[in-house]
Short mmCIF file of C-alpha atoms and ligand atoms in Angstrom, two decimals:
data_model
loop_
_atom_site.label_atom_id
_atom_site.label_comp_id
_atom_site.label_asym_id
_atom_site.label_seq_id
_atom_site.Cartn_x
_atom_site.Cartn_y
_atom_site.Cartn_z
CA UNK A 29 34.40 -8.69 20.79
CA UNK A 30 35.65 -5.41 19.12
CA UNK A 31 34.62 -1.98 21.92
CA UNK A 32 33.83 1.35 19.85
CA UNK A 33 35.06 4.03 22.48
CA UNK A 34 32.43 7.14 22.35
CA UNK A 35 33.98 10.74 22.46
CA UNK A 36 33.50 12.24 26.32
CA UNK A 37 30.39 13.35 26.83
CA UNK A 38 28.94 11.51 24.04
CA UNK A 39 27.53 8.76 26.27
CA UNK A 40 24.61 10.68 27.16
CA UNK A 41 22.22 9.80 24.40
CA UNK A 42 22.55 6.35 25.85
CA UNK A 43 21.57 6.58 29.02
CA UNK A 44 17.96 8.55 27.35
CA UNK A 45 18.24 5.03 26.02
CA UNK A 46 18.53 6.68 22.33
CA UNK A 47 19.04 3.29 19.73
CA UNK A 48 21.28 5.36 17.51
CA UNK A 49 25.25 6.05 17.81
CA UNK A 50 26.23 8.45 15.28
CA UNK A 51 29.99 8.52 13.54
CA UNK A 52 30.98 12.01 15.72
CA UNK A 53 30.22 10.46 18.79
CA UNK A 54 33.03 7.23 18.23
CA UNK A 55 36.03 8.22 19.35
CA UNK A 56 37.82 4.88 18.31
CA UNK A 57 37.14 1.33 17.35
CA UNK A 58 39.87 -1.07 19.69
CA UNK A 59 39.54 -4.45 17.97
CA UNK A 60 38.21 -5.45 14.71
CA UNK A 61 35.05 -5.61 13.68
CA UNK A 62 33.13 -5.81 10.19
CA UNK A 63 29.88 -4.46 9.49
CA UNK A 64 26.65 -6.08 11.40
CA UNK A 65 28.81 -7.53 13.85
CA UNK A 66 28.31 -6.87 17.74
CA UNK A 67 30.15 -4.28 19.61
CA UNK A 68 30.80 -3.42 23.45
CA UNK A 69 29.90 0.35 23.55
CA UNK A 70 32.43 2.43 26.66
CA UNK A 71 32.07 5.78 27.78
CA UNK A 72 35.27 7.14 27.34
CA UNK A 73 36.06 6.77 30.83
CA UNK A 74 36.05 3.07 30.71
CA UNK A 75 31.99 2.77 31.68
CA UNK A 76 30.62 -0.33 29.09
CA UNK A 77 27.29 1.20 28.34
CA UNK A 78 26.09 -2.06 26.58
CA UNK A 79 26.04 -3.61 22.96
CA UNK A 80 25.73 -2.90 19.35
CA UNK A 81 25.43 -3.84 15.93
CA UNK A 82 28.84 -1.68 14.34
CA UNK A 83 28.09 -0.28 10.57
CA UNK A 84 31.56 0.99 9.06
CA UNK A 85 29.90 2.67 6.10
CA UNK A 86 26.68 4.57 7.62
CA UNK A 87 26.77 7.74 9.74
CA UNK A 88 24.36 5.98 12.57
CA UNK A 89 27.84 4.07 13.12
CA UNK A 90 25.76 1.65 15.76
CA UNK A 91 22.83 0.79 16.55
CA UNK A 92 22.10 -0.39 20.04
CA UNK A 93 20.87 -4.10 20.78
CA UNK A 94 20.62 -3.64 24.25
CA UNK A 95 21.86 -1.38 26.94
CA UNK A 96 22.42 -4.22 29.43
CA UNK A 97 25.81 -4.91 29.37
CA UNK A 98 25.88 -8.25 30.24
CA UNK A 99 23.35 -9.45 27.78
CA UNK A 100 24.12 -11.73 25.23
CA UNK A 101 23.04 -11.19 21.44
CA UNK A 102 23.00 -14.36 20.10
CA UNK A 103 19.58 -16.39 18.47
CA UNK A 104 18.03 -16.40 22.20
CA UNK A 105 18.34 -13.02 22.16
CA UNK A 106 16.25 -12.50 19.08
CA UNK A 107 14.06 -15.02 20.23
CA UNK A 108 13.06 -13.24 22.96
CA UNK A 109 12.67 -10.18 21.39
CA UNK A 110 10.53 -11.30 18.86
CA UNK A 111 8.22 -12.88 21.00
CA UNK A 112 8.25 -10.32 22.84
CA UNK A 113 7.01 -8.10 19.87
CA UNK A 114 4.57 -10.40 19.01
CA UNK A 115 2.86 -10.23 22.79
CA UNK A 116 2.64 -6.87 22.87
CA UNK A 117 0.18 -6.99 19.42
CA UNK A 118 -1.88 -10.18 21.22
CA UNK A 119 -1.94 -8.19 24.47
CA UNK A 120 -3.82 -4.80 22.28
CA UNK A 121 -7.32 -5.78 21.83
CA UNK A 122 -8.42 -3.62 18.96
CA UNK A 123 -5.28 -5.65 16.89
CA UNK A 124 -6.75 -8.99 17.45
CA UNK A 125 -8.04 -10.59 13.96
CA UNK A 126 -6.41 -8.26 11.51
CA UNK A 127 -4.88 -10.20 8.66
CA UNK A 128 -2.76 -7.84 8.05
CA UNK A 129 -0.64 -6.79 10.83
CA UNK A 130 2.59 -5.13 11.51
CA UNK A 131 4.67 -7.65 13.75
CA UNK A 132 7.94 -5.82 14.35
CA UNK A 133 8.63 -2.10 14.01
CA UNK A 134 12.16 -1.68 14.34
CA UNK A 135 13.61 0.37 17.01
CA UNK A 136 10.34 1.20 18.55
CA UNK A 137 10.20 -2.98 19.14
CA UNK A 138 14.01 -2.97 20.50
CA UNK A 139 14.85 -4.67 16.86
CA UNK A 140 16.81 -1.29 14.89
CA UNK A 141 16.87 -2.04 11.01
CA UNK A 142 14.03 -4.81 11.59
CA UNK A 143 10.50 -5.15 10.31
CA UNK A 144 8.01 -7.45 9.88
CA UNK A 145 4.23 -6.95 8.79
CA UNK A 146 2.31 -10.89 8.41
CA UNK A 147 -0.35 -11.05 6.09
CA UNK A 148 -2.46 -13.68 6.83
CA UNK A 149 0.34 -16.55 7.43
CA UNK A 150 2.52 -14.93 5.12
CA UNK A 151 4.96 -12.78 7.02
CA UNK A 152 7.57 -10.01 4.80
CA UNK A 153 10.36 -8.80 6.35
CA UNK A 154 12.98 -6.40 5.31
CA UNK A 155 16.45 -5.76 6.79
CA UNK A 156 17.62 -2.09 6.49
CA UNK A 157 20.82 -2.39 8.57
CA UNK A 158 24.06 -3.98 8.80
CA UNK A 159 22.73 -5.47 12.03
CA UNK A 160 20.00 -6.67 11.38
CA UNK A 161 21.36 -8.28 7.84
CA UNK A 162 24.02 -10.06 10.06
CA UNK A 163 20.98 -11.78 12.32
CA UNK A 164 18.74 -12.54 9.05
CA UNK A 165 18.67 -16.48 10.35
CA UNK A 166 17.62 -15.72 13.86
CA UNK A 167 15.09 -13.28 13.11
CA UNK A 168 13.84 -16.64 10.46
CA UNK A 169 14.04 -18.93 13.37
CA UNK A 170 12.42 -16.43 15.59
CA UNK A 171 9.15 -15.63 13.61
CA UNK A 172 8.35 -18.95 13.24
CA UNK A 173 8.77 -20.22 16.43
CA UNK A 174 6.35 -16.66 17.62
CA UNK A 175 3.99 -17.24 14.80
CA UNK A 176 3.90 -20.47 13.53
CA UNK A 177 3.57 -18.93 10.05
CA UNK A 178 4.02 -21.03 6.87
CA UNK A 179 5.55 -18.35 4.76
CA UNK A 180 8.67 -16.02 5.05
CA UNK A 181 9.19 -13.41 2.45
CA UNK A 182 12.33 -10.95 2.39
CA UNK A 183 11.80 -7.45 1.12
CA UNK A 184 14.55 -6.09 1.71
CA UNK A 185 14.70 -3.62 -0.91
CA UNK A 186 14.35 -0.43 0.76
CA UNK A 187 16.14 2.44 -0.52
CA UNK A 188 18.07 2.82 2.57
CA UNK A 189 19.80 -0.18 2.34
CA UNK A 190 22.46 1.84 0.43
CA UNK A 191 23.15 3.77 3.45
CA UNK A 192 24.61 0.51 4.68
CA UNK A 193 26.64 -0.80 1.90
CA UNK A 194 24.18 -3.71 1.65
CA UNK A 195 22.52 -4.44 -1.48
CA UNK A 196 18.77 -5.42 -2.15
CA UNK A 197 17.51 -8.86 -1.26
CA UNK A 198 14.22 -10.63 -1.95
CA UNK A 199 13.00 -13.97 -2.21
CA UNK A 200 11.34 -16.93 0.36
CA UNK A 201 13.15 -17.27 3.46
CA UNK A 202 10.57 -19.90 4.79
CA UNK A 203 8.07 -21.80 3.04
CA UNK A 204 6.68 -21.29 -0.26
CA UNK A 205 4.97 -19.16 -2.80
CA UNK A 206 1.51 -18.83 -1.63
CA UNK A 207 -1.37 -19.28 -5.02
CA UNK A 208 -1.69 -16.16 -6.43
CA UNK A 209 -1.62 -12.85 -4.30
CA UNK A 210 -2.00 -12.62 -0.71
CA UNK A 211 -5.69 -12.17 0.17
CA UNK A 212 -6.55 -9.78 3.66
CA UNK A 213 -9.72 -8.29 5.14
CA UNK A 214 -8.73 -5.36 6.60
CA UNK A 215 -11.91 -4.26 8.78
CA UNK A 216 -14.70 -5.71 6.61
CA UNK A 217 -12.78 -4.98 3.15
CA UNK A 218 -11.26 -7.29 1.28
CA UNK A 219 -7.69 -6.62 -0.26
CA UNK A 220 -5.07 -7.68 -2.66
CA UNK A 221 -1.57 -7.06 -1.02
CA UNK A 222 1.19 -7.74 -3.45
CA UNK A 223 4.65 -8.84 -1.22
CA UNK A 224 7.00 -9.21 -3.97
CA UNK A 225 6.63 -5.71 -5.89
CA UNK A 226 4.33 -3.27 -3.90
CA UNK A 227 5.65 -0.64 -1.43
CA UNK A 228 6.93 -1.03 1.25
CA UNK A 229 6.08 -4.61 2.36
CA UNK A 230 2.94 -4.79 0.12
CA UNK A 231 0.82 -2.04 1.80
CA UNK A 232 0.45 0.05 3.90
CA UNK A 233 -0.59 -1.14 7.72
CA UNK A 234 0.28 2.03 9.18
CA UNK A 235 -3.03 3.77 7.83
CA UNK A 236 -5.13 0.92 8.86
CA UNK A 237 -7.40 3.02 11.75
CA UNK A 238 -7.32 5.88 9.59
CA UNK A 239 -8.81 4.49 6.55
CA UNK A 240 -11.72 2.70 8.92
CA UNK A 241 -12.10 6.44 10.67
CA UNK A 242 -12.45 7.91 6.95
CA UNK A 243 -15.46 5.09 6.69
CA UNK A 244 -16.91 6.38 9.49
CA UNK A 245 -17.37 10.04 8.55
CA UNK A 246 -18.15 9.35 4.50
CA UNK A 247 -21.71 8.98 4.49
CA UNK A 248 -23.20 10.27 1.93
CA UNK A 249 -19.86 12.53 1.19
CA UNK A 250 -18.45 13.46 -2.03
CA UNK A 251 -14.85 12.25 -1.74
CA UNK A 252 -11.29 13.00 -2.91
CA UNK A 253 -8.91 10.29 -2.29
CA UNK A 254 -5.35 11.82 -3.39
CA UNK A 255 -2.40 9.36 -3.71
CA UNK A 256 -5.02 6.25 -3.33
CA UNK A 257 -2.39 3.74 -4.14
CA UNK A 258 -4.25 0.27 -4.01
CA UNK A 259 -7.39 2.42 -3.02
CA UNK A 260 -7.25 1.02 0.81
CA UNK A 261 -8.91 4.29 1.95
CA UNK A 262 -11.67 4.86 -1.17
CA UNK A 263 -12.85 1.26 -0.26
CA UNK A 264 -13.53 2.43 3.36
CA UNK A 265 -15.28 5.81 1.78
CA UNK A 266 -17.59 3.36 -0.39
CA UNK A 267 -17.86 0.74 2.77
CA UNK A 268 -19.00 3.80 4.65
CA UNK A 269 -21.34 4.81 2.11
CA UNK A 270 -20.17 8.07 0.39
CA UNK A 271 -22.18 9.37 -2.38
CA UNK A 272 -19.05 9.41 -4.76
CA UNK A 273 -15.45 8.66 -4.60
CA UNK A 274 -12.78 9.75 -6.92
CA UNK A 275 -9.16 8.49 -6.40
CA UNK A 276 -6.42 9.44 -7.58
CA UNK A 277 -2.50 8.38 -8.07
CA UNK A 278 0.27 8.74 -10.55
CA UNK A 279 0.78 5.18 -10.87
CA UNK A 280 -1.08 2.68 -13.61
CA UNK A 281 -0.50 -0.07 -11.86
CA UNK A 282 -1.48 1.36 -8.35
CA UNK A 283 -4.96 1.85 -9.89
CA UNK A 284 -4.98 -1.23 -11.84
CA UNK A 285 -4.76 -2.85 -8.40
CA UNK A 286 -7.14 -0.85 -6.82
CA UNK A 287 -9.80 -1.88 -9.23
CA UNK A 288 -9.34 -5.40 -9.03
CA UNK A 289 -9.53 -4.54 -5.12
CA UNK A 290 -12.59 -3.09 -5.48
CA UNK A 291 -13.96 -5.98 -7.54
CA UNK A 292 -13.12 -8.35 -4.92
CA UNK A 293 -15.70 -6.69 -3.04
CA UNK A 294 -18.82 -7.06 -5.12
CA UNK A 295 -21.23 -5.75 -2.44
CA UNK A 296 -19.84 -2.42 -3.05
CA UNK A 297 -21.50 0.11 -5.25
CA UNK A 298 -18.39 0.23 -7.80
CA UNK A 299 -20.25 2.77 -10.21
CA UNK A 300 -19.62 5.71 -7.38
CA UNK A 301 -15.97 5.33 -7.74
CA UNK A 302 -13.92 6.91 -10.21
CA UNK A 303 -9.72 6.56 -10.84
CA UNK A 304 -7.89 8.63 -12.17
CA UNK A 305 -4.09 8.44 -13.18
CA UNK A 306 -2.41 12.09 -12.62
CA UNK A 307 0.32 13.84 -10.75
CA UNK A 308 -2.12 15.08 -7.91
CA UNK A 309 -0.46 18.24 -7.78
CA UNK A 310 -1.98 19.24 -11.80
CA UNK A 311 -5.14 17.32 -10.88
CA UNK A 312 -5.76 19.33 -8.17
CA UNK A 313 -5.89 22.18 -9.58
CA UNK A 314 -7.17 20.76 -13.21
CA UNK A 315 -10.08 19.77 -10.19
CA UNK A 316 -10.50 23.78 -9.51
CA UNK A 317 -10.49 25.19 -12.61
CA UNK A 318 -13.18 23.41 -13.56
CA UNK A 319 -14.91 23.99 -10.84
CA UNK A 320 -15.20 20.99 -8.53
CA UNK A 321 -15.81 20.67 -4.98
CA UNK A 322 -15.56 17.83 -2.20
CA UNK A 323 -16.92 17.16 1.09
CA UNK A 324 -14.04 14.87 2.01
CA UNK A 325 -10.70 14.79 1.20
CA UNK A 326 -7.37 12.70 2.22
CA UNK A 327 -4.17 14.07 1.08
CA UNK A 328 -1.49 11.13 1.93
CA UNK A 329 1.18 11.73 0.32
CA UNK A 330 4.46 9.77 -0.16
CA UNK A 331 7.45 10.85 1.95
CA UNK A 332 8.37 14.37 1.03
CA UNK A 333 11.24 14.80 3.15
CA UNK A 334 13.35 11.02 3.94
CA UNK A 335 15.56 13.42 6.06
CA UNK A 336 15.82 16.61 7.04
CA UNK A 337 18.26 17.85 4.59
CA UNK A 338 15.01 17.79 2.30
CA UNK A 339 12.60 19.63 4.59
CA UNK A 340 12.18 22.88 2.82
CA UNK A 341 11.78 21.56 -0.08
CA UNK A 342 8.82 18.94 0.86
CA UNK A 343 7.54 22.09 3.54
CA UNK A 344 6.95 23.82 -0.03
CA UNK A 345 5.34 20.50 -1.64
CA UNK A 346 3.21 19.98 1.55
CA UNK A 347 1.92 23.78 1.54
CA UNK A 348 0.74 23.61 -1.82
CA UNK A 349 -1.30 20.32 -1.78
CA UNK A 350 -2.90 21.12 1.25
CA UNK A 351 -3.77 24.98 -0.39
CA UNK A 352 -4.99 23.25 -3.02
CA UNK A 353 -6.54 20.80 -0.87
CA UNK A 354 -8.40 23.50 1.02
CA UNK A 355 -9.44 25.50 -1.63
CA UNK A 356 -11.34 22.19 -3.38
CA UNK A 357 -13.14 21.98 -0.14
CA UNK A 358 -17.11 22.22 -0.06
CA UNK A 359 -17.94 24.38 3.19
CA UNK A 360 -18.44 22.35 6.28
CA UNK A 361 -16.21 19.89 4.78
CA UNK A 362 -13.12 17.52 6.20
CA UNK A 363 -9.73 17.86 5.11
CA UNK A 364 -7.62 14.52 6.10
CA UNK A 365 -4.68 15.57 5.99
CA UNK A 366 -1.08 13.01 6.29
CA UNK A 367 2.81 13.22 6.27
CA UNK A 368 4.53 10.51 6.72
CA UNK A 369 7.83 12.31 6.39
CA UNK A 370 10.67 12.17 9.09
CA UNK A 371 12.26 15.18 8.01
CA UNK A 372 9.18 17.29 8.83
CA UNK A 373 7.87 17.06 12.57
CA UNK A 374 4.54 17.97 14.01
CA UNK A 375 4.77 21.33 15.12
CA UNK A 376 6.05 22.13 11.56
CA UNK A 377 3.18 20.04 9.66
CA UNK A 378 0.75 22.20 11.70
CA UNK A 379 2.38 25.22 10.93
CA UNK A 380 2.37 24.17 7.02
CA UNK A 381 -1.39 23.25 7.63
CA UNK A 382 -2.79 26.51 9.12
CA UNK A 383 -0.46 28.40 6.28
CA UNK A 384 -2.40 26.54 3.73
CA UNK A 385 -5.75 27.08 4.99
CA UNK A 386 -5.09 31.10 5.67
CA UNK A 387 -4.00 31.40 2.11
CA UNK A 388 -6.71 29.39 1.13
CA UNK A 389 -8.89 32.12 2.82
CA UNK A 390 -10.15 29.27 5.17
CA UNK A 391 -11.27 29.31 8.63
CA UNK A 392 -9.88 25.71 9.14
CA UNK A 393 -9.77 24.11 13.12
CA UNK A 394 -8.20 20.42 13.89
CA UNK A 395 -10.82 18.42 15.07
CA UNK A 396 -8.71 15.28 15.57
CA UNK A 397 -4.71 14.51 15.81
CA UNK A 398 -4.46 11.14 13.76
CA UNK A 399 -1.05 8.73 13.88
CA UNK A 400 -0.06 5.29 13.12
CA UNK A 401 -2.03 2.12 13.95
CA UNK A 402 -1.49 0.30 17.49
CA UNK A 403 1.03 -2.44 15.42
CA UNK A 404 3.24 0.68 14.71
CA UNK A 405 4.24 1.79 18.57
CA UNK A 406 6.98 4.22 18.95
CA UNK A 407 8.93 4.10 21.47
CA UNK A 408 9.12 6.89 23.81
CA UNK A 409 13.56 6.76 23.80
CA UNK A 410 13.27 6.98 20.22
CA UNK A 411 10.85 9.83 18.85
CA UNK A 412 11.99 9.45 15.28
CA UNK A 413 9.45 6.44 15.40
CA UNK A 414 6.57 8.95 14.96
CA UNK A 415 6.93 9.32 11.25
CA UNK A 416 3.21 9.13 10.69
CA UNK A 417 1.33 12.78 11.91
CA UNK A 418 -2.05 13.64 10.65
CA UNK A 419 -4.62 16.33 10.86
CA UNK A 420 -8.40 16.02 10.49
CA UNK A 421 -9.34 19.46 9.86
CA UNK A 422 -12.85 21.17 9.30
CA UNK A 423 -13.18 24.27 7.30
N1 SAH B 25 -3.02 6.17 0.98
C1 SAH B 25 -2.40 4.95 0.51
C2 SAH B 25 -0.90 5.04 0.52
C3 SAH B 25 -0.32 6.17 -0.29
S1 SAH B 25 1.32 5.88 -0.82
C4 SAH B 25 -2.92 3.76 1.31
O1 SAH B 25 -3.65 3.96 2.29
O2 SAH B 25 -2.60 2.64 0.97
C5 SAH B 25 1.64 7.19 -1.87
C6 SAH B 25 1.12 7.04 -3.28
O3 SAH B 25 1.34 8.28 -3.94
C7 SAH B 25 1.75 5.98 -4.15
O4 SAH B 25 0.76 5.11 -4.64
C8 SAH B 25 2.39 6.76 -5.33
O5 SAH B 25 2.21 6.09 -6.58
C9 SAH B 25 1.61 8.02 -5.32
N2 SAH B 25 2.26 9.24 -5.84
C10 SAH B 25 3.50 9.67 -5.59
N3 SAH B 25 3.69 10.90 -6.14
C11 SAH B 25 2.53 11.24 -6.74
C12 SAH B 25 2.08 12.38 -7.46
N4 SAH B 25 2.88 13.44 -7.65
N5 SAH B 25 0.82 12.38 -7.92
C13 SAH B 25 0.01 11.32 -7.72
N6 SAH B 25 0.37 10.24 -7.03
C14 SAH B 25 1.62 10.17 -6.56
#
């Protein structure tokens, strides 16, 4: 096995038990190695700090498998940590019978580059590093033997995947081509979730607790959905019984989804909700000059800022929604408020908030901190997991 020799001092990160080795901490590679294959990480002193999976052509040079030295990565090991990803879900009560369900999140589940989200006993899983690529068989092996599912479906499409010199890949890894589109409930509402072309895996399970908390507070609200996508948070709204619900995303077929979503729940009253196909940042203020006002509204939009070389940028994009957000607001109302970008962290989404709502002219307060769902853990040697930050503010 090929040893990538860190720069002195450069060993650090890994004893915080950080998952990431970037390309100016490697001092040397002694041995060969191609990409996805396993390395022994040293301290430049000589101190073997544990194992890897080496990527020549990304600047996270290695990702960590395990810190352990003498462990093994081979299929046992992924074995075991797929199980043991799966028994931490079982072991969190409030996860137990959702059909939709994120089964492995990456680094925060010890598997960097890995994820897997089952929907009903379909489970899609996408590969974004060399590593993980290499292990595509055990990680196969693995699910089935943790889930018994029928189905395995590769997505691994993301973006990303360029960072790693690895192309896109789709198709069954396991099983078959379910009937039609995959079918969930996702707490009392039925959904759609299309594997093979939506985002992401299909949907997203992040906002799960977030679009049953918008349920709860839309009572006889007048409600702004902005970015609806397949309209998982306006069927909570209309579950919860607000008075109106209008949605809105730049994408056709987003909406065309989110209407047949919405007729595969008859028992809701479809004539309060209204779609409309805009860039949210005209419609928003289309919205104010002529006029309109909401007692609800969810601003989630998509990733601003991948990185943060592009935080200024989406700082400037996230200021003016939420302005605009703001100024739509009825008084007394609830702004919902989301970024799921890496590149821009709490403290500065707060800051970028309370900017928003002083030029608005609003006396805004947070009345709840909202994050990912319990199947989306981050774990605490690798902050970078908390992508997800939102802000329930009143104003
Ligand atoms: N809230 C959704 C997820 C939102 S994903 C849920 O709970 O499932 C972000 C969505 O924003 C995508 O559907 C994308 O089509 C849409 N979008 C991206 N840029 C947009 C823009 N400028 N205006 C309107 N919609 C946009």
């Amino acid at each position: 096995m090929a040893e990538l020799i860190l720069q002195a001092g450069k060993e650090r990160s890994l004893f915080r038990r950080h998952p990431w080795l970037f390309d100016s901490a490697v001092h040397s590679l002694r041995g060969r190695a191609r990409a996805g294959d396993t390395v022994t990480i040293l301290a430049h002193d000589g101190r073997v700090l544990g194992k890897g999976a080496y990527s020549p052509h990304s600047r996270i040079r290695c990702r960590m498998w395990s810190f352990d030295a003498d462990e093994v990565i081979d299929d046992a090991f992924f074995k075991r940590r797929v199980a043991a990803a799966v028994a931490r879900r079982q072991a969190l009560p409030e996860l137990a019978g959702q059909e939709g369900l994120r089964l492995i999140h990456a680094e925060s589940d010890g598997l960097p580059g890995v994820i897997a989200d089952r929907y009903g006993d379909t489970v899609v899983l996408q590969l974004t590093s060399a590593g993980a690529e290499k292990w595509r068989q055990a990680m196969v092996g693995a699910l089935i033997q943790a889930t018994g599912c029928a189905r395995i479906y590769e997505r691994s499409d993301a973006g990303t995947r360029k960072l790693e010199g690895l192309t896109a890949a789709t198709g069954w890894l396991h099983g078959e081509a379910p009937a039609g589109e995959i079918r969930i409930v996702e707490n009392g509402v039925r959904l759609g979730v299309d594997y093979a072309h939506g985002h992401k895996t299909g949907f997203y399970l992040d906002q799960r607790d977030n679009r049953a908390r918008l349920g709860h507070l839309a009572a006889g609200k007048s409600v702004l959905n902005c970015f609806c996508y397949t309209g998982g948070f306006s069927l909570q709204a209309l579950r919860g019984g607000a008075a109106s619900v209008l949605s809105i995303d730049s994408s056709g077929p987003a909406l065309d989804h989110a209407r047949a979503n919405l007729s595969l729940n008859p028992e809701l009253p479809a004539e309060r909700a209204e779609w409309l196909e805009a860039d949210v940042f005209q419609a928003l203020r289309d919205l104010r000059q002529e006029g309109c006002g909401f007692d609800l509204i969810v601003l989630d939009p998509p990733k601003f800022a991948p990185s943060a070389a592009h935080t200024q940028r989406a700082a400037r994009a996230y200021k003016d929604i939420n302005l605009l957000g703001f100024r739509l607001l009825n008084p007394g109302g609830l702004l919902m408020t989301y970024s799921c970008s890496g590149g821009v962290g709490l403290e500065l989404f707060q800051k970028i908030i309370a900017s928003a709502a002083l030029d608005a002219g609003r006396d805004a307060r947070i009345v709840a901190r909202l994050s990912g769902a319990a199947d989306h853990p981050v774990a605490l040697d690798f902050p970078e997991g908390e992508y997800l930050k939102g802000l329930l503010c009143s104003a």
